[in-house]
Short mmCIF file of C-alpha atoms and ligand atoms in Angstrom, two decimals:
data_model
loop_
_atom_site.label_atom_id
_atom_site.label_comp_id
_atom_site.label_asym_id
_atom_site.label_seq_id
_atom_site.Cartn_x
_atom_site.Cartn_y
_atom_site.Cartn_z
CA UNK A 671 73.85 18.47 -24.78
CA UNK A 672 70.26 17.29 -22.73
CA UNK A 673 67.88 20.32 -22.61
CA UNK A 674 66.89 20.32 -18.80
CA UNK A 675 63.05 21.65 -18.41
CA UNK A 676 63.97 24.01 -15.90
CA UNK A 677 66.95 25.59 -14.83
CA UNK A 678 66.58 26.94 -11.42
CA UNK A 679 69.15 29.68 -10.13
CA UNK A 680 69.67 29.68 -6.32
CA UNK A 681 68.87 26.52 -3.63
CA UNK A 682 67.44 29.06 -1.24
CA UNK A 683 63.96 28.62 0.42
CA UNK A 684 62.29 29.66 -3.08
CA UNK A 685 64.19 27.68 -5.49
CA UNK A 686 64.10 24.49 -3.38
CA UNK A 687 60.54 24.83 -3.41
CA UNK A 688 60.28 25.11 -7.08
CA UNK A 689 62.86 22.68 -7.28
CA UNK A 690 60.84 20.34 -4.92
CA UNK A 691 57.26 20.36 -6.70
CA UNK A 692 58.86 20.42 -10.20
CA UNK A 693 60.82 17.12 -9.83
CA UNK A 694 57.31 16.24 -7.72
CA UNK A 695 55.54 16.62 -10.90
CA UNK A 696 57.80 14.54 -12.91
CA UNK A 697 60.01 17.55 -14.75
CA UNK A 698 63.57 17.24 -15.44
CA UNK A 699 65.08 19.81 -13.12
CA UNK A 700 68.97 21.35 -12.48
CA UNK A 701 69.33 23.65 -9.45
CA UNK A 702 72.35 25.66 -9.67
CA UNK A 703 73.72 26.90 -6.51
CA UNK A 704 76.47 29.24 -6.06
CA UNK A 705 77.41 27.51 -2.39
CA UNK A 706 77.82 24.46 -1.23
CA UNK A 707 74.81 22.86 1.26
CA UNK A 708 76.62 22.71 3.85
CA UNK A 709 78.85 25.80 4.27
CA UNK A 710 75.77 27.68 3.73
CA UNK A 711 74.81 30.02 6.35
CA UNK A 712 71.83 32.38 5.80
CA UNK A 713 71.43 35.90 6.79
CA UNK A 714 67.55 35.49 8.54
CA UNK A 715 65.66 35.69 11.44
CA UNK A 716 63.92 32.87 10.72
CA UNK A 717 60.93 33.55 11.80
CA UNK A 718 57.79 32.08 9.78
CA UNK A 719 54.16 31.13 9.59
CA UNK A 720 53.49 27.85 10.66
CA UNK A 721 50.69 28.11 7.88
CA UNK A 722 53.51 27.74 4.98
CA UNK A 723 53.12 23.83 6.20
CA UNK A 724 50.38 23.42 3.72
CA UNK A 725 53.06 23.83 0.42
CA UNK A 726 54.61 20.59 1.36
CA UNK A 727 53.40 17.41 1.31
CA UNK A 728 56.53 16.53 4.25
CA UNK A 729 56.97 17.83 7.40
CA UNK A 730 59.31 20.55 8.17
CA UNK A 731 59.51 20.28 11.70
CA UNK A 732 63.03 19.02 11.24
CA UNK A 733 64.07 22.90 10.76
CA UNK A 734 61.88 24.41 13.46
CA UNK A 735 64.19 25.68 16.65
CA UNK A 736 61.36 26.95 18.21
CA UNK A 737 57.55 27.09 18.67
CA UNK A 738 56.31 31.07 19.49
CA UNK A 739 53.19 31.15 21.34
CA UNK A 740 53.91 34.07 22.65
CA UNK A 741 54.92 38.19 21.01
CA UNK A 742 55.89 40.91 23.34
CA UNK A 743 56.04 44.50 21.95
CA UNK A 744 57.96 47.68 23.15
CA UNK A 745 58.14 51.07 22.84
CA UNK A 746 62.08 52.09 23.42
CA UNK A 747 61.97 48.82 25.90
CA UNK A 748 59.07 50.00 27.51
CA UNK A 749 54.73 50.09 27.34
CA UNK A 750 55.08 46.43 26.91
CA UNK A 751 52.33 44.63 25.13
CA UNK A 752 51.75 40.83 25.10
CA UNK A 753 49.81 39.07 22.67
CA UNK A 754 49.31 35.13 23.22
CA UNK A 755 49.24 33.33 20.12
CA UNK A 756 46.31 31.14 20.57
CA UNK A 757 46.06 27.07 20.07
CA UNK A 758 48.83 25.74 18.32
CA UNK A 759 51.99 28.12 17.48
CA UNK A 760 50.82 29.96 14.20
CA UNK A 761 54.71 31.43 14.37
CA UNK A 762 57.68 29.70 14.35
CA UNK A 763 61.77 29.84 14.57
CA UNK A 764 63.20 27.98 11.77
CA UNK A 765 66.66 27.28 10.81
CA UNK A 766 67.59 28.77 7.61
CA UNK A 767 69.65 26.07 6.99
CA UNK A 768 67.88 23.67 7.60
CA UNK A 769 65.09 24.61 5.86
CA UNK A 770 66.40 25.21 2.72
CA UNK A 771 68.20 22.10 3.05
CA UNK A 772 65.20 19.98 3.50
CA UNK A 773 63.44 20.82 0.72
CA UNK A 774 66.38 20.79 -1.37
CA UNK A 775 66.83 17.59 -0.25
CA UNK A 776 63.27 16.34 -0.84
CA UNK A 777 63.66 17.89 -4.26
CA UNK A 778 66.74 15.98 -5.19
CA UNK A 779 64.85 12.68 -3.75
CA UNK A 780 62.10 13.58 -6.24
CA UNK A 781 64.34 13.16 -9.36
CA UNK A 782 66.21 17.34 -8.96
CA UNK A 783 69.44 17.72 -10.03
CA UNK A 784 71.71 20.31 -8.09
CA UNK A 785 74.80 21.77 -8.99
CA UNK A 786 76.86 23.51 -6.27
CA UNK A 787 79.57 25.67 -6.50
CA UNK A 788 77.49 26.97 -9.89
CA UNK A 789 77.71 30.91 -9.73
CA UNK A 790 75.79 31.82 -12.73
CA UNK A 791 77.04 34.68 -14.41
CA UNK A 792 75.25 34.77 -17.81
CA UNK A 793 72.09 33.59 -19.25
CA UNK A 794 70.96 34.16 -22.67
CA UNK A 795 68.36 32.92 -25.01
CA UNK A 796 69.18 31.66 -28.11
CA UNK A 797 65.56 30.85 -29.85
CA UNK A 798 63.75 28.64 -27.65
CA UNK A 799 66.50 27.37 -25.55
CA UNK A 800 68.15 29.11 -22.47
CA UNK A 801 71.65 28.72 -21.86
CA UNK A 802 73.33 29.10 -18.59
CA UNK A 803 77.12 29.90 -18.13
CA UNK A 804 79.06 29.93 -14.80
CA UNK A 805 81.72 31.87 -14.15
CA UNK A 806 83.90 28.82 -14.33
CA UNK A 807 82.66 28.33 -18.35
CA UNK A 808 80.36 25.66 -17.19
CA UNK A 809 77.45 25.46 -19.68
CA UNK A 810 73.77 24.42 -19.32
CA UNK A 811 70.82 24.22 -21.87
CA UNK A 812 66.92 24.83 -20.57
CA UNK A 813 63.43 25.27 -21.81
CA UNK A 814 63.07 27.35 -18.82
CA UNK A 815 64.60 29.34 -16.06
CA UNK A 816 63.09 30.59 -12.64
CA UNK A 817 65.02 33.30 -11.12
CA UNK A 818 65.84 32.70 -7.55
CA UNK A 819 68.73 34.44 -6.97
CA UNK A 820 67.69 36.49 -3.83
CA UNK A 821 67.77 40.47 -3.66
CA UNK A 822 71.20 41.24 -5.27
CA UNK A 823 69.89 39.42 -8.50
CA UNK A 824 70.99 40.98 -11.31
CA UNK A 825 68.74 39.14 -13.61
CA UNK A 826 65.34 41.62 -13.30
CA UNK A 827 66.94 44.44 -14.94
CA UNK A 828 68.64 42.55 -17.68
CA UNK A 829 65.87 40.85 -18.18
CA UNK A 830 63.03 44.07 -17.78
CA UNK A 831 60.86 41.98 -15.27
CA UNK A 832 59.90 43.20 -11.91
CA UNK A 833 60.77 46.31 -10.42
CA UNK A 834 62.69 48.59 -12.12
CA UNK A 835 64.60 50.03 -9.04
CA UNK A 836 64.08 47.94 -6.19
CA UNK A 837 63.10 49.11 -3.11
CA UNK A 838 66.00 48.19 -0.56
CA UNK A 839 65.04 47.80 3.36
CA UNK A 840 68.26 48.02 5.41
CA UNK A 841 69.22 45.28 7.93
CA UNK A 842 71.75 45.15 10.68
CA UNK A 843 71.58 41.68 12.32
CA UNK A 844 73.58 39.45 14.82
CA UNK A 845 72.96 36.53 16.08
CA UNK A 846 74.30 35.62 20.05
CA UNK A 847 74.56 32.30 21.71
CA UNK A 848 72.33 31.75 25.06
CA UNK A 849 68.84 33.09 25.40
CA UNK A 850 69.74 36.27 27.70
CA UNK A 851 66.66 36.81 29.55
CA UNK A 852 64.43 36.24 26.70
CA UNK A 853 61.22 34.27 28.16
CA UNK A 854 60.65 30.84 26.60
CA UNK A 855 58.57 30.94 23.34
CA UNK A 856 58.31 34.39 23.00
CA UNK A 857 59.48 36.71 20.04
CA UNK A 858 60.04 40.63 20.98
CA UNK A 859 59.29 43.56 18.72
CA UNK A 860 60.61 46.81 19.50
CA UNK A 861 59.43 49.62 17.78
CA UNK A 862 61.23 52.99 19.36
CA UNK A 863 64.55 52.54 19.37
CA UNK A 864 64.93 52.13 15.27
CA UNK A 865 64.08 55.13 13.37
CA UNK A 866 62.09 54.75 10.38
CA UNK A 867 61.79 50.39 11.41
CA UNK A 868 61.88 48.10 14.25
CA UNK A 869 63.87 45.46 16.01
CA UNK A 870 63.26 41.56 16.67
CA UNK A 871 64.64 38.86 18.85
CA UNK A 872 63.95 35.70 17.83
CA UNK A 873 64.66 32.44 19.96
CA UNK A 874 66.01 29.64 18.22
CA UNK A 875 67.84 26.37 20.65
CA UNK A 876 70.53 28.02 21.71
CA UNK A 877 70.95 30.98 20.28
CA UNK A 878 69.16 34.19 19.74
CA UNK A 879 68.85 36.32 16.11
CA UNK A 880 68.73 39.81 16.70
CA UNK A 881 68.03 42.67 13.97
CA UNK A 882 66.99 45.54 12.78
CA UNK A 883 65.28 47.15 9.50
CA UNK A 884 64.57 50.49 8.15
CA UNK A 885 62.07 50.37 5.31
CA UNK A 886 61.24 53.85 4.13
CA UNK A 887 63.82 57.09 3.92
CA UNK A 888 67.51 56.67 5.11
CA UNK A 889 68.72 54.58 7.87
CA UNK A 890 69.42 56.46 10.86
CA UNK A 891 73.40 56.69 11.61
CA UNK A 892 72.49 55.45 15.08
CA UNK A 893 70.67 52.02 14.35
CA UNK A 894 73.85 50.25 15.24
CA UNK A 895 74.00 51.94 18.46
CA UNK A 896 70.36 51.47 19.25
CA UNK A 897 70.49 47.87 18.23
CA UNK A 898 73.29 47.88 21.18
CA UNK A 899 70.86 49.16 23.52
CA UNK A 900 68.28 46.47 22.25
CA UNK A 901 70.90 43.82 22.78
CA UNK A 902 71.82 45.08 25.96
CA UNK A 903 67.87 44.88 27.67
CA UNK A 904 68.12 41.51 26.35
CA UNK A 905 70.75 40.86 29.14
CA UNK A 906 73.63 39.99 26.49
CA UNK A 907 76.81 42.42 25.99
CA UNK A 908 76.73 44.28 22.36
CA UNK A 909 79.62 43.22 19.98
CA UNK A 910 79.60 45.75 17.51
CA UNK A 911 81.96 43.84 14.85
CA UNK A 912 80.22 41.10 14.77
CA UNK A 913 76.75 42.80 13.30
CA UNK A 914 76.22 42.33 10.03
CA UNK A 915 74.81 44.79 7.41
CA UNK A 916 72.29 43.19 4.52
CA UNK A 917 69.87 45.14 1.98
CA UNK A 918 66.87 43.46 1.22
CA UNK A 919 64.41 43.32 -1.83
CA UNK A 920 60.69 44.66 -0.12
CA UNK A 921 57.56 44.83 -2.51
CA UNK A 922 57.54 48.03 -4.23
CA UNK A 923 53.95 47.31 -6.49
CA UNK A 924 52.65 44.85 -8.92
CA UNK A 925 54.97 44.00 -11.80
CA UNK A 926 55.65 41.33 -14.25
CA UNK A 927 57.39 38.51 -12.81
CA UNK A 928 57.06 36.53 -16.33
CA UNK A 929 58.75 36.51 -19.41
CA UNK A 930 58.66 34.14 -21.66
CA UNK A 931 60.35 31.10 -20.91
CA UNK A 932 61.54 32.64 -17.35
CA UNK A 933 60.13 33.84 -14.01
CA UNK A 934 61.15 35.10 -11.31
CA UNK A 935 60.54 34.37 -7.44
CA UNK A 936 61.39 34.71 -3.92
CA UNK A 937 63.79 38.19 -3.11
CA UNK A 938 64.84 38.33 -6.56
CA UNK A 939 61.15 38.85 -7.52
CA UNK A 940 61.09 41.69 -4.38
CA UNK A 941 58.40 40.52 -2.62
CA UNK A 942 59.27 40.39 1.04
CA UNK A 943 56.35 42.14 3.07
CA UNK A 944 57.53 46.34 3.37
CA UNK A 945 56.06 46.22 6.57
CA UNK A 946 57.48 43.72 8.84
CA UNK A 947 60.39 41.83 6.02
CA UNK A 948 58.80 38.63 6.10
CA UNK A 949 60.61 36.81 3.27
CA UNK A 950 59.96 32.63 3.92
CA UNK A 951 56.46 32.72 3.43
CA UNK A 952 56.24 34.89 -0.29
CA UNK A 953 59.70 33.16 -1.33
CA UNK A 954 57.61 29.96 -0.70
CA UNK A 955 54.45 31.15 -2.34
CA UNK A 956 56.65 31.85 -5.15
CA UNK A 957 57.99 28.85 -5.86
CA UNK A 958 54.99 26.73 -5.43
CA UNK A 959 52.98 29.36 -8.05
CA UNK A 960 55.85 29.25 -10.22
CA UNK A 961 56.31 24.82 -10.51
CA UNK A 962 52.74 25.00 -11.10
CA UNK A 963 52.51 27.52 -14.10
CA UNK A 964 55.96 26.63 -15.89
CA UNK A 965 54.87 22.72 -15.60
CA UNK A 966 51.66 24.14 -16.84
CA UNK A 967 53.24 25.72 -20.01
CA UNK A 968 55.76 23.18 -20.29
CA UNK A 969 53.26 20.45 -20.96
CA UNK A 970 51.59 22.47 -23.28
CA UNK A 971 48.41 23.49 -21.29
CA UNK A 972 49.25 26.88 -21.31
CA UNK A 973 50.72 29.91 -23.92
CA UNK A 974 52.27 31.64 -21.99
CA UNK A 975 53.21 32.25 -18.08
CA UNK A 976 51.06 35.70 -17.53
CA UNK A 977 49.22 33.50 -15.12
CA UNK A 978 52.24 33.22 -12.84
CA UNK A 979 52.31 36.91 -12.51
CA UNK A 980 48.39 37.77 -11.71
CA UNK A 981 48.54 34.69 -8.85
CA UNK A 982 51.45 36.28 -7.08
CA UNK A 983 49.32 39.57 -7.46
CA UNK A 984 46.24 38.13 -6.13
CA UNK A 985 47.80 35.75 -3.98
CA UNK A 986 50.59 38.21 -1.87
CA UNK A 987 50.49 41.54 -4.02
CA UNK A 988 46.76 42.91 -3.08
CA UNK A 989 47.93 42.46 0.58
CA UNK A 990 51.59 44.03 0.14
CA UNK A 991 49.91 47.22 -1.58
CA UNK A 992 48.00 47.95 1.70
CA UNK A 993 51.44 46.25 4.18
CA UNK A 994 53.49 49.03 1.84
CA UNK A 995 50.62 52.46 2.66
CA UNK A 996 50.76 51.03 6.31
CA UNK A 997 54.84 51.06 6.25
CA UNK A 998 54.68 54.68 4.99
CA UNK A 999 52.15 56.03 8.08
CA UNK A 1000 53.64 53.63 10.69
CA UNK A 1001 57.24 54.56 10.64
CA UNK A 1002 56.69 57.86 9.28
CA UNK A 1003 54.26 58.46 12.70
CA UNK A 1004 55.87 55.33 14.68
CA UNK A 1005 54.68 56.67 17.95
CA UNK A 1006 51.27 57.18 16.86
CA UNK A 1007 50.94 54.35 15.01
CA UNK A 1008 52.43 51.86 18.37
CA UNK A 1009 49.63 53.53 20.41
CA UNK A 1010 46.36 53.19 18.23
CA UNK A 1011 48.09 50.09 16.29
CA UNK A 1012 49.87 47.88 19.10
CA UNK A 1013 48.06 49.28 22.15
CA UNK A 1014 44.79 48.50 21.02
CA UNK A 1015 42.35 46.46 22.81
CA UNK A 1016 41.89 43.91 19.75
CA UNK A 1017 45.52 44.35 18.22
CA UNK A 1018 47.27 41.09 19.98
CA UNK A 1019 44.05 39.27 18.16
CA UNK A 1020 44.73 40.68 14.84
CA UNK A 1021 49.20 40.56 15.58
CA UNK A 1022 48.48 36.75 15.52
CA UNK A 1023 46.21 36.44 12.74
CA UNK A 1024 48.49 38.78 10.46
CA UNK A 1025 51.68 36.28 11.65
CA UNK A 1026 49.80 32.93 11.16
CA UNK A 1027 49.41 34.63 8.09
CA UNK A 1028 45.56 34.59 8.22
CA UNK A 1029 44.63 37.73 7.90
CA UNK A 1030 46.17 40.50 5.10
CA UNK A 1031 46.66 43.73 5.42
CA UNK A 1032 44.23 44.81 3.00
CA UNK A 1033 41.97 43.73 5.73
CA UNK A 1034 42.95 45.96 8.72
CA UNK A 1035 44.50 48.58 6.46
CA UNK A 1036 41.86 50.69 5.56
CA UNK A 1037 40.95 51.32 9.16
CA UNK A 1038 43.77 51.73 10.73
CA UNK A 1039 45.42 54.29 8.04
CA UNK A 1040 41.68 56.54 8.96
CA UNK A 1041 43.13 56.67 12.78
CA UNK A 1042 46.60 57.07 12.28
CA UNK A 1043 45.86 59.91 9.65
CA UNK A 1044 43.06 61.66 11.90
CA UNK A 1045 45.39 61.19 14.64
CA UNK A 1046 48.41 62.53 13.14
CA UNK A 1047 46.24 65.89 11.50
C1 LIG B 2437 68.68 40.21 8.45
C2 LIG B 2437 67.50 39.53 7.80
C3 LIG B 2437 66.54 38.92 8.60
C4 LIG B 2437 65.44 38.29 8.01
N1 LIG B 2437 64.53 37.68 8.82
C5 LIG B 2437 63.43 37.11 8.27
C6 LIG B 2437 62.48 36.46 9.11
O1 LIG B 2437 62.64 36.35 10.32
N2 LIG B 2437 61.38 35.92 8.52
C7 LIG B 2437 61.17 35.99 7.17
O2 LIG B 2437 60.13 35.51 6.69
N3 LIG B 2437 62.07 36.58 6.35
C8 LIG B 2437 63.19 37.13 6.87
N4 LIG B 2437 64.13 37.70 6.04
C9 LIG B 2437 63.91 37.64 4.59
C10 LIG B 2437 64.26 36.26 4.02
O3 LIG B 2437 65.51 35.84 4.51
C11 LIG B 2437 64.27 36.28 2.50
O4 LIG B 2437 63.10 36.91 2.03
C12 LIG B 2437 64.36 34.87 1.91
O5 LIG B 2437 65.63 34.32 2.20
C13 LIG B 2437 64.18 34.87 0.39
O6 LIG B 2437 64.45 33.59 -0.13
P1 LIG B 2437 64.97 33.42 -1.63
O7 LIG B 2437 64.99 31.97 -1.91
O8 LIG B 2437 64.23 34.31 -2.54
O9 LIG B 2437 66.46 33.99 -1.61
P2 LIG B 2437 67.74 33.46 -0.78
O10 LIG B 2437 67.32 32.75 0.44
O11 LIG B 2437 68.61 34.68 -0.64
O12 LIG B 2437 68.41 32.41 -1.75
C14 LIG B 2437 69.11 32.80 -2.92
C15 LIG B 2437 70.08 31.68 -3.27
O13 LIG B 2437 70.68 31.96 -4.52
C16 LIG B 2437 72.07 31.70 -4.44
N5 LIG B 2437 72.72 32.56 -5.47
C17 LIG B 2437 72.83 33.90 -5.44
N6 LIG B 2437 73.46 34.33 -6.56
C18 LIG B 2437 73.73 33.23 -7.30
C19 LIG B 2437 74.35 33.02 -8.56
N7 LIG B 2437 74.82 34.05 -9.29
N8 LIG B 2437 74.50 31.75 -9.01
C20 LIG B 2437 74.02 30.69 -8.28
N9 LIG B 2437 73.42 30.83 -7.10
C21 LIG B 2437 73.27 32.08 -6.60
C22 LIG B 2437 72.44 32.05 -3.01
O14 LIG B 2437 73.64 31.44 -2.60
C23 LIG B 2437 71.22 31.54 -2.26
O15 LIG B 2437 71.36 30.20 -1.88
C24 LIG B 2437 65.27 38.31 6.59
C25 LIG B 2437 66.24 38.91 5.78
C26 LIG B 2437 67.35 39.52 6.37
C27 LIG B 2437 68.40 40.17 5.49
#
């Protein structure tokens, strides 16, 4: 049997790009996919930094639904605040489908292999070689394996990479056709009604995704009910059945994301932002860092992937330590933390910096955690 270079578990947004600048760079790669393409339907908001453009050498406005130029923040529906995202949209509404798609696709016209229908349900080592086993006895031999799985991978724990109990944000998400009275181009926060978390609207063509997340303590019995409300003062009527209930990986600290011969990226490697549970951009960070140090150290240049794991740190981690200690005041003092966070003369400046992605937290955190501490004494 051919030894693939890689073997890449999950098409999401962070195996496709793996996928995509590993075929790129002339490695043999197999994608195995649990799903098929086109039945897939992701669980996301889909809202994302324009700036994540700069990972692909295509253009990805084929997934984009909508442009934000515009964020409008509450306080249970009220003490609105408006900041304009300045020059062109640093923030916008993508597809999850799409998306993923795309770059799939772009992988696969690179030279990528992918295997649908693929649920992987064992991978072992045996000396150098990885082998890969579906639950239909399908097998599949690699030099290498990235982890893309999303959050319910089982793969960190077996494997003793990343964090040893995950930390889980809670969702509750819908997503309702027409725009309600949603203004063009314009995303809305609300940070009252949710204990413990907000909830978003995001605009895509024709359709609206609506959410919530907790991120620190227990969800509140009453999100679903809140989330109602929220729905409501969007001007569309509530359907309880219809919301759906998700857990999600959020960074917990630095870890290993490298073993040898594997790494892992995206959800599965629980780096979503604690703060605000944006996913895309880190998954996509992920992958990129990851094709480059596996091609790295499967051409020889390097020993070992340790690299892989510092990047990530120094890349998304230094920020997520401060986006985690600004989770922890904010929603434990949500009310505080709206007024001298969101009210704030410069805050709709630094909102659209922090969503264009070009600012981190480590460089408003310090700050802001002095006020909301003094304030909360
Ligand atoms: C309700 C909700 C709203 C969100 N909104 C946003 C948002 O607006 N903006 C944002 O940036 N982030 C958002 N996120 C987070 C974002 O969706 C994730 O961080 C992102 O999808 C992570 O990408 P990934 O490639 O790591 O994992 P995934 O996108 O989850 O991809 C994992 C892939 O692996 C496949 N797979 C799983 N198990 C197996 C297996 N055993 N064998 C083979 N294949 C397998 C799956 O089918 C899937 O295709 C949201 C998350 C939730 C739950």
């Amino acid at each position: 049997m051919k030894i693939k270079d890689v073997a890449i578990i999950g098409s999401g947004v962070s195996g496709a790009t793996a996928a995509f600048h590993l075929a790129k760079l002339g490695r043999d790669i197999v994608v195995l996919e649990k799903s098929k393409k086109e039945n897939s339907c992701k669980i996301c908001g889909g809202g994302m930094s324009s700036s994540v453009q700069k990972y692909f050498s295509f253009d990805l406005s084929p997934a984009i639904e909508e442009t934000i130029n515009s964020v409008e923040f509450t306080w249970e529906l009220k003490d609105n605040v408006i900041a304009d995202l300045p020059g062109l949209s640093p923030f916008w509404i993508i597809n999850r489908k799409y998306l993923d798609n795309l770059i799939i696709n772009k992988a696969i016209d690179h030279g990528a292999s992918l295997i649908e229908e693929f649920f992987v349900n064992e991978i072992k080592k045996d000396g150098k070689v990885w082998e890969v086993k579906s639950n239909r006895g399908e097998k599949l031999l690699a030099k290498s394996i990235i982890i893309a799985d999303g959050s319910n991978s089982p793969w960190p724990k077996i494997f003793g990479l990343g964090a040893r109990i995950p930390q889980k944000a809670k969702t509750i998400s819908i997503t309702i056709k027409g725009r309600g009275n949603l203004k063009d181009r314009t995303s809305r926060f609300e940070f009252g009604l949710i204990k413990h978390g907000f909830a978003w609207a995001f605009p895509t063509k024709d359709r609206v995704n609506i959410g919530a997340g907790t991120f620190i303590g227990k969800s509140s019995t009453n999100n679903k009910e809140m989330l109602e409300v929220f729905i409501s003062s969007l001007g569309f009527k509530p359907k309880q059945e219809e919301i759906q209930e998700n857990l999600l990986n959020v960074w917990n600290g630095h870890h290993r994301l490298d073993g040898e011969g594997i790494i892992l990226t995206g959800d599965a490697a629980s780096l979503c932002d604690p703060f605000l549970a944006e996913g895309i951009r880190p998954a996509i960070i992920s992958g990129y860092e990851a094709s480059k140090y596996l091609n790295n150290w499967l051409i020889g240049e390097s020993k070992n992937l340790k690299g892989y794991s510092l990047s990530m740190k120094e890349k998304w981690g230094n920020s997520m330590a401060w986006g985690k200690k600004i989770a922890q005041v904010f929603y434990r003092f949500p009310l505080i933390g709206y007024q001298l966070g969101v009210k704030r003369a410069t805050a709709p400046k630094r909102i659209a910096e922090i969503l264009s992605g070009d600012l981190g937290y480590g460089d408003i955190a310090q700050r802001a955690i002095k006020r909301l501490i003094m304030k909360g004494k």
